[in-house]
Amino acid sequence: MAEALIVSISGVRGIVGESLDANAALRFSQALAANLEPGAVTVSGDSRPSGRWLMRLASAALESAGREVIDLGIVPTPTVGVAVRRLVAAGGLHVTASHNPSPYNGLKLFGPDGRVLPAGPAGRVRDAYLGDTRFLPAGWDGCGKVRSCHEALDWHVEAVVEAARQDGILNPIRQAGFRVLVDGNGGAGGPLALKLLGELGVETVPWHCEADGDFVHPPEPTGDNLASMASVVRGAGVDLGFVLDPDADRLAILDGEGNFPGEEYTLALAADGILARRPGPLVINLSTSRLSEMVAQSRGCACIRTPVGEAHVVDGMIAHRAVLGGEGNGGVMDPRVGWVRDPFVGMALVLGSLALS
């Protein structure tokens, strides 16, 4: 039996050409167009081979609904949030299946504030997709146009570097002489990681950093999946190994000997450094281990827990004016940069902590 299309407030996900076909992609994109405020919509994707096809379908559906489409190309998931805010867009549609294997792909939705669409608006899109709503196209003279935007990666780098400057870690990182292996695993994040680390003055050893969709090891950055990277990192003569998942919203860290302590350490290390210099609330979800909570307590800071799900963490960060938020899966969020799990923020904060230790 074919695997069913997964439809939720997070978007849709399925096997391309089976449960996720052209009709599903077109209709879901039409449902998004019908439920956003007026304005342009960004379209982007991670590096999976099926991504460009789905991006073209999404663009066609949005254009037919009268929307201007801004094509960001292949970019990391958190870059979408940065770009939506910078472009003052009505929202965004990102083609990705996150850490799932390559036969899968999906559509992820963003709101005008650059965060993944929260439950209320996302539920309306889902219900419109699943219901009997008939989406009427614009007239022949009312269709939208597509324009490309090539600046999104630069905007993202600028935001992370500026946050590092504000935190007083930019110069210490540049002076530390770090050497880091970056495992992009063929995903969308390799080029941005190399660009950012170059701006931070870090020497890099690229490992499959081309965004070509060729996943050389299983894409989810867990201990079992990263076992093959231990010898690679150890043999590279580096201080650290940074590993990204395909859509680059999670960061796994290996030490110079190739040891992987677990994804929980990404948020904990990032939080330890920033809360020491800029005390304030830390927001995490209920599935995150006590490690990050203990870090916050050691710095005299409140740690607030939310229900599981990125949208809930963002809600908590906004409500409590958090300095930092995240999840134990390697996701870190700095509100100065964006409201999306951001491994590039994590890289800067972890390097800053090490530079000042």
Short mmCIF file of C-alpha atoms in Angstrom, two decimals:
data_model
loop_
_atom_site.label_atom_id
_atom_site.label_comp_id
_atom_site.label_asym_id
_atom_site.label_seq_id
_atom_site.Cartn_x
_atom_site.Cartn_y
_atom_site.Cartn_z
CA MET A 1 0.00 0.00 0.00
CA ALA A 2 1.33 3.45 -0.95
CA GLU A 3 2.25 5.73 1.92
CA ALA A 4 -0.35 8.45 2.47
CA LEU A 5 0.41 12.15 2.17
CA ILE A 6 0.98 13.68 5.60
CA VAL A 7 -1.09 16.85 5.94
CA SER A 8 -0.76 18.92 9.11
CA ILE A 9 -0.47 22.49 10.32
CA SER A 10 3.25 22.15 9.58
CA GLY A 11 2.53 21.67 5.86
CA VAL A 12 2.50 18.57 3.70
CA ARG A 13 5.05 15.80 3.26
CA GLY A 14 5.12 12.67 1.14
CA ILE A 15 6.98 10.61 -1.42
CA VAL A 16 7.38 12.62 -4.60
CA GLY A 17 5.47 11.17 -7.54
CA GLU A 18 3.34 9.04 -5.23
CA SER A 19 1.51 10.69 -2.34
CA LEU A 20 3.03 14.09 -3.16
CA ASP A 21 2.05 14.65 -6.77
CA ALA A 22 1.51 17.74 -8.91
CA ASN A 23 -2.14 18.10 -7.95
CA ALA A 24 -1.33 18.08 -4.24
CA ALA A 25 1.44 20.66 -4.65
CA LEU A 26 -0.74 22.95 -6.75
CA ARG A 27 -3.74 22.76 -4.45
CA PHE A 28 -1.74 23.29 -1.26
CA SER A 29 -0.03 26.33 -2.80
CA GLN A 30 -3.43 27.69 -3.85
CA ALA A 31 -4.69 27.20 -0.29
CA LEU A 32 -1.76 29.23 1.02
CA ALA A 33 -2.37 32.02 -1.51
CA ALA A 34 -6.01 32.22 -0.43
CA ASN A 35 -5.15 32.54 3.27
CA LEU A 36 -2.34 35.10 3.37
CA GLU A 37 -2.71 38.85 3.57
CA PRO A 38 -2.08 40.70 0.28
CA GLY A 39 1.52 40.81 -0.87
CA ALA A 40 4.35 38.88 -2.43
CA VAL A 41 5.22 35.30 -1.47
CA THR A 42 8.71 33.84 -1.45
CA VAL A 43 9.32 30.40 -2.94
CA SER A 44 12.42 28.38 -2.14
CA GLY A 45 13.63 24.87 -1.45
CA ASP A 46 16.35 22.65 -0.08
CA SER A 47 18.64 20.73 -2.40
CA ARG A 48 16.60 17.58 -3.13
CA PRO A 49 16.41 16.77 -6.85
CA SER A 50 12.61 17.00 -6.82
CA GLY A 51 12.69 20.45 -5.26
CA ARG A 52 12.89 22.55 -8.40
CA TRP A 53 9.89 20.76 -9.89
CA LEU A 54 7.82 21.43 -6.79
CA MET A 55 9.03 25.03 -6.64
CA ARG A 56 7.85 25.59 -10.22
CA LEU A 57 4.46 24.11 -9.40
CA ALA A 58 4.15 26.29 -6.30
CA SER A 59 5.14 29.39 -8.24
CA ALA A 60 2.58 28.64 -10.96
CA ALA A 61 -0.19 28.23 -8.39
CA LEU A 62 0.73 31.44 -6.59
CA GLU A 63 1.02 33.40 -9.84
CA SER A 64 -2.38 32.14 -10.99
CA ALA A 65 -3.81 33.47 -7.73
CA GLY A 66 -2.45 36.92 -8.53
CA ARG A 67 0.56 36.76 -6.22
CA GLU A 68 3.96 38.19 -6.98
CA VAL A 69 6.46 35.37 -6.45
CA ILE A 70 9.99 36.02 -5.21
CA ASP A 71 12.23 33.06 -6.08
CA LEU A 72 14.94 32.66 -3.44
CA GLY A 73 16.38 29.52 -5.02
CA ILE A 74 18.01 26.81 -2.89
CA VAL A 75 18.45 28.18 0.63
CA PRO A 76 18.41 26.90 4.22
CA THR A 77 15.07 26.92 6.03
CA PRO A 78 16.04 29.72 8.47
CA THR A 79 17.17 31.89 5.55
CA VAL A 80 13.56 31.93 4.36
CA GLY A 81 12.51 33.63 7.58
CA VAL A 82 15.27 36.23 7.23
CA ALA A 83 14.27 36.94 3.62
CA VAL A 84 10.52 37.15 4.26
CA ARG A 85 11.09 39.85 6.85
CA ARG A 86 13.68 41.71 4.78
CA LEU A 87 11.43 41.70 1.70
CA VAL A 88 8.30 42.57 3.72
CA ALA A 89 6.57 39.64 2.02
CA ALA A 90 3.15 38.28 2.93
CA GLY A 91 4.68 34.88 3.57
CA GLY A 92 6.77 32.11 2.12
CA LEU A 93 6.55 28.57 0.78
CA HIS A 94 9.62 26.41 1.29
CA VAL A 95 10.00 23.04 -0.43
CA THR A 96 11.66 20.66 2.01
CA ALA A 97 11.29 17.36 3.82
CA SER A 98 13.75 18.41 6.53
CA HIS A 99 15.79 15.41 7.77
CA ASN A 100 13.78 12.76 5.88
CA PRO A 101 15.37 10.65 3.11
CA SER A 102 15.55 11.97 -0.44
CA PRO A 103 12.44 10.25 -1.90
CA TYR A 104 10.43 12.50 0.42
CA ASN A 105 9.69 16.15 -0.06
CA GLY A 106 7.18 18.60 1.30
CA LEU A 107 5.88 22.14 1.52
CA LYS A 108 6.53 24.30 4.59
CA LEU A 109 4.72 27.59 5.18
CA PHE A 110 5.93 30.91 6.56
CA GLY A 111 4.04 33.97 7.75
CA PRO A 112 4.87 37.66 7.26
CA ASP A 113 6.90 37.80 10.49
CA GLY A 114 9.34 35.24 9.08
CA ARG A 115 8.30 32.42 11.39
CA VAL A 116 6.84 29.08 10.41
CA LEU A 117 3.11 29.69 10.10
CA PRO A 118 1.54 29.25 13.57
CA ALA A 119 -1.36 26.94 14.35
CA GLY A 120 -4.26 29.31 13.60
CA PRO A 121 -3.31 30.46 10.08
CA ALA A 122 -1.70 27.11 9.25
CA GLY A 123 -4.89 25.32 10.27
CA ARG A 124 -6.90 27.48 7.89
CA VAL A 125 -4.55 26.58 5.03
CA ARG A 126 -4.80 22.89 5.90
CA ASP A 127 -8.60 23.01 6.13
CA ALA A 128 -8.86 24.82 2.80
CA TYR A 129 -6.64 22.19 1.19
CA LEU A 130 -8.59 19.27 2.64
CA GLY A 131 -12.04 20.81 2.13
CA ASP A 132 -14.09 21.37 -0.98
CA THR A 133 -12.88 24.94 -1.53
CA ARG A 134 -12.70 25.83 -5.20
CA PHE A 135 -9.74 28.11 -5.86
CA LEU A 136 -10.53 30.50 -8.69
CA PRO A 137 -7.58 31.82 -10.70
CA ALA A 138 -7.04 35.49 -11.38
CA GLY A 139 -8.04 36.82 -14.78
CA TRP A 140 -5.64 36.87 -17.69
CA ASP A 141 -4.55 40.37 -16.73
CA GLY A 142 -4.35 39.70 -12.99
CA CYS A 143 -1.72 36.97 -12.78
CA GLY A 144 1.37 37.62 -10.73
CA LYS A 145 4.96 37.69 -11.89
CA VAL A 146 8.12 35.95 -10.72
CA ARG A 147 11.33 37.73 -9.81
CA SER A 148 14.53 36.28 -8.44
CA CYS A 149 16.26 37.32 -5.25
CA HIS A 150 19.94 36.40 -4.89
CA GLU A 151 20.71 38.34 -1.70
CA ALA A 152 19.08 36.10 0.91
CA LEU A 153 22.25 34.25 1.95
CA ASP A 154 24.13 37.53 2.36
CA TRP A 155 21.32 38.97 4.50
CA HIS A 156 21.46 35.92 6.73
CA VAL A 157 25.23 36.13 7.16
CA GLU A 158 24.98 39.85 7.96
CA ALA A 159 22.36 39.18 10.65
CA VAL A 160 24.42 36.48 12.39
CA VAL A 161 27.64 38.50 12.21
CA GLU A 162 25.90 41.59 13.61
CA ALA A 163 24.47 39.56 16.51
CA ALA A 164 27.98 38.22 17.21
CA ARG A 165 29.32 41.78 17.18
CA GLN A 166 26.62 42.90 19.63
CA ASP A 167 27.51 40.01 21.94
CA GLY A 168 31.20 40.88 21.94
CA ILE A 169 32.25 37.54 20.43
CA LEU A 170 33.05 38.59 16.85
CA ASN A 171 36.65 39.67 17.41
CA PRO A 172 37.45 36.84 19.86
CA ILE A 173 36.27 34.30 17.26
CA ARG A 174 38.34 35.98 14.55
CA GLN A 175 41.41 35.97 16.78
CA ALA A 176 41.06 32.38 18.00
CA GLY A 177 42.39 30.69 14.87
CA PHE A 178 39.69 28.03 14.75
CA ARG A 179 39.76 25.28 12.13
CA VAL A 180 36.38 23.59 11.57
CA LEU A 181 35.12 20.79 9.34
CA VAL A 182 31.71 21.53 7.82
CA ASP A 183 29.62 18.53 6.76
CA GLY A 184 26.90 19.92 4.50
CA ASN A 185 25.91 16.38 3.41
CA GLY A 186 24.77 17.74 0.05
CA GLY A 187 22.05 19.81 1.70
CA ALA A 188 21.10 23.46 1.41
CA GLY A 189 23.28 24.71 4.26
CA GLY A 190 26.84 24.03 3.12
CA PRO A 191 27.38 27.19 1.04
CA LEU A 192 25.98 29.45 3.76
CA ALA A 193 28.03 27.76 6.48
CA LEU A 194 31.25 28.31 4.52
CA LYS A 195 30.30 31.92 3.79
CA LEU A 196 29.47 32.66 7.43
CA LEU A 197 32.55 30.96 8.87
CA GLY A 198 34.70 32.84 6.39
CA GLU A 199 33.26 36.11 7.69
CA LEU A 200 34.03 34.94 11.23
CA GLY A 201 37.65 34.30 10.30
CA VAL A 202 37.37 30.54 10.74
CA GLU A 203 39.41 28.19 8.55
CA THR A 204 37.08 25.57 7.09
CA VAL A 205 37.45 22.05 5.77
CA PRO A 206 34.41 21.50 3.49
CA TRP A 207 32.87 18.04 3.38
CA HIS A 208 30.16 17.60 0.74
CA CYS A 209 29.15 21.25 1.01
CA GLU A 210 27.77 21.48 -2.53
CA ALA A 211 23.99 21.89 -2.40
CA ASP A 212 23.44 19.04 -4.87
CA GLY A 213 21.02 16.82 -2.92
CA ASP A 214 23.51 13.95 -2.74
CA PHE A 215 23.22 12.77 0.86
CA VAL A 216 26.39 10.79 1.53
CA HIS A 217 25.16 9.57 4.92
CA PRO A 218 21.61 9.30 6.34
CA PRO A 219 20.30 12.86 6.61
CA GLU A 220 19.10 13.07 10.20
CA PRO A 221 22.08 14.14 12.38
CA THR A 222 21.87 11.44 15.05
CA GLY A 223 24.66 9.44 16.65
CA ASP A 224 24.11 6.33 14.53
CA ASN A 225 23.94 8.32 11.30
CA LEU A 226 27.10 10.27 12.11
CA ALA A 227 29.24 7.25 13.03
CA SER A 228 31.02 7.44 9.67
CA MET A 229 31.98 11.07 10.32
CA ALA A 230 34.07 10.34 13.42
CA SER A 231 37.14 9.23 11.47
CA VAL A 232 36.66 12.02 8.91
CA VAL A 233 36.69 14.71 11.59
CA ARG A 234 39.53 13.04 13.50
CA GLY A 235 41.66 12.86 10.36
CA ALA A 236 41.01 16.46 9.34
CA GLY A 237 43.00 18.02 12.17
CA VAL A 238 40.21 20.37 13.21
CA ASP A 239 38.92 21.82 16.45
CA LEU A 240 35.30 20.92 15.71
CA GLY A 241 33.02 19.31 13.17
CA PHE A 242 29.74 21.03 12.31
CA VAL A 243 27.10 18.77 10.71
CA LEU A 244 23.91 20.04 9.07
CA ASP A 245 20.69 18.30 8.09
CA PRO A 246 19.39 18.75 4.50
CA ASP A 247 17.33 21.90 5.07
CA ALA A 248 19.85 23.27 7.60
CA ASP A 249 17.69 23.98 10.61
CA ARG A 250 19.62 21.66 12.96
CA LEU A 251 23.26 21.56 14.01
CA ALA A 252 25.22 18.61 15.36
CA ILE A 253 28.70 19.16 16.79
CA LEU A 254 31.63 16.74 16.96
CA ASP A 255 34.81 17.51 18.87
CA GLY A 256 38.23 17.35 17.25
CA GLU A 257 38.52 13.64 18.07
CA GLY A 258 35.27 12.88 16.28
CA ASN A 259 33.23 12.33 19.44
CA PHE A 260 29.53 13.22 19.20
CA PRO A 261 28.02 13.98 22.62
CA GLY A 262 24.50 14.30 21.20
CA GLU A 263 22.32 17.01 19.69
CA GLU A 264 21.22 18.24 23.11
CA TYR A 265 24.65 19.80 23.55
CA THR A 266 24.18 22.26 20.66
CA LEU A 267 21.56 24.36 22.45
CA ALA A 268 23.25 23.94 25.84
CA LEU A 269 26.63 25.19 24.56
CA ALA A 270 25.01 28.08 22.71
CA ALA A 271 22.95 29.06 25.75
CA ASP A 272 25.88 28.88 28.16
CA GLY A 273 27.84 31.45 26.22
CA ILE A 274 25.11 33.95 25.49
CA LEU A 275 23.44 33.86 28.92
CA ALA A 276 26.79 34.57 30.57
CA ARG A 277 27.08 37.81 28.62
CA ARG A 278 23.43 38.74 28.16
CA PRO A 279 21.28 37.22 30.93
CA GLY A 280 17.61 36.64 30.21
CA PRO A 281 14.96 33.97 29.71
CA LEU A 282 15.67 30.77 27.80
CA VAL A 283 12.68 29.04 26.18
CA ILE A 284 12.78 25.32 25.34
CA ASN A 285 10.18 22.65 24.69
CA LEU A 286 9.08 19.80 26.92
CA SER A 287 11.11 17.19 25.04
CA THR A 288 14.41 19.01 25.53
CA SER A 289 16.59 17.45 28.21
CA ARG A 290 17.43 19.15 31.52
CA LEU A 291 20.90 20.03 30.25
CA SER A 292 19.89 23.41 28.82
CA GLU A 293 17.68 24.10 31.83
CA MET A 294 20.63 23.47 34.15
CA VAL A 295 22.77 25.83 32.06
CA ALA A 296 20.16 28.59 32.41
CA GLN A 297 19.90 28.04 36.15
CA SER A 298 23.68 28.15 36.54
CA ARG A 299 23.62 31.58 34.91
CA GLY A 300 20.78 32.79 37.13
CA CYS A 301 18.30 32.84 34.24
CA ALA A 302 14.74 31.60 33.93
CA CYS A 303 14.06 28.57 31.74
CA ILE A 304 10.52 28.33 30.36
CA ARG A 305 9.19 25.15 28.76
CA THR A 306 6.54 25.02 26.04
CA PRO A 307 4.66 22.22 24.29
CA VAL A 308 6.62 20.40 21.60
CA GLY A 309 6.79 22.15 18.25
CA GLU A 310 8.77 25.07 16.87
CA ALA A 311 5.71 27.33 16.77
CA HIS A 312 5.12 26.84 20.50
CA VAL A 313 8.74 27.69 21.29
CA VAL A 314 8.46 30.87 19.23
CA ASP A 315 5.23 31.81 21.01
CA GLY A 316 7.02 31.34 24.33
CA MET A 317 10.00 33.39 23.22
CA ILE A 318 7.77 36.27 22.21
CA ALA A 319 5.68 36.11 25.39
CA HIS A 320 8.71 36.02 27.70
CA ARG A 321 11.03 38.23 25.63
CA ALA A 322 13.57 35.45 25.55
CA VAL A 323 17.24 35.98 24.83
CA LEU A 324 17.41 32.56 23.20
CA GLY A 325 15.18 29.63 22.42
CA GLY A 326 15.46 26.22 20.89
CA GLU A 327 14.95 22.50 20.96
CA GLY A 328 17.09 19.56 21.97
CA ASN A 329 17.36 18.35 18.37
CA GLY A 330 20.12 20.84 17.59
CA GLY A 331 17.84 23.81 16.94
CA VAL A 332 18.80 27.28 18.21
CA MET A 333 16.79 30.50 17.80
CA ASP A 334 18.01 34.07 18.34
CA PRO A 335 15.16 36.59 17.90
CA ARG A 336 17.59 39.18 16.55
CA VAL A 337 18.23 36.93 13.56
CA GLY A 338 14.90 35.15 13.11
CA TRP A 339 12.12 32.99 14.52
CA VAL A 340 13.32 29.74 12.93
CA ARG A 341 15.72 27.06 14.21
CA ASP A 342 19.06 28.34 12.98
CA PRO A 343 22.29 26.29 13.02
CA PHE A 344 24.29 29.30 11.84
CA VAL A 345 23.35 31.18 14.99
CA GLY A 346 24.41 28.05 16.86
CA MET A 347 27.79 27.98 15.13
CA ALA A 348 28.57 31.58 16.08
CA LEU A 349 27.46 31.19 19.70
CA VAL A 350 29.37 27.95 20.24
CA LEU A 351 32.53 29.37 18.69
CA GLY A 352 32.11 32.50 20.81
CA SER A 353 31.85 30.43 23.97
CA LEU A 354 35.01 28.51 23.09
CA ALA A 355 36.90 31.66 22.11
CA LEU A 356 36.18 33.25 25.48
CA SER A 357 36.71 30.13 27.61
#
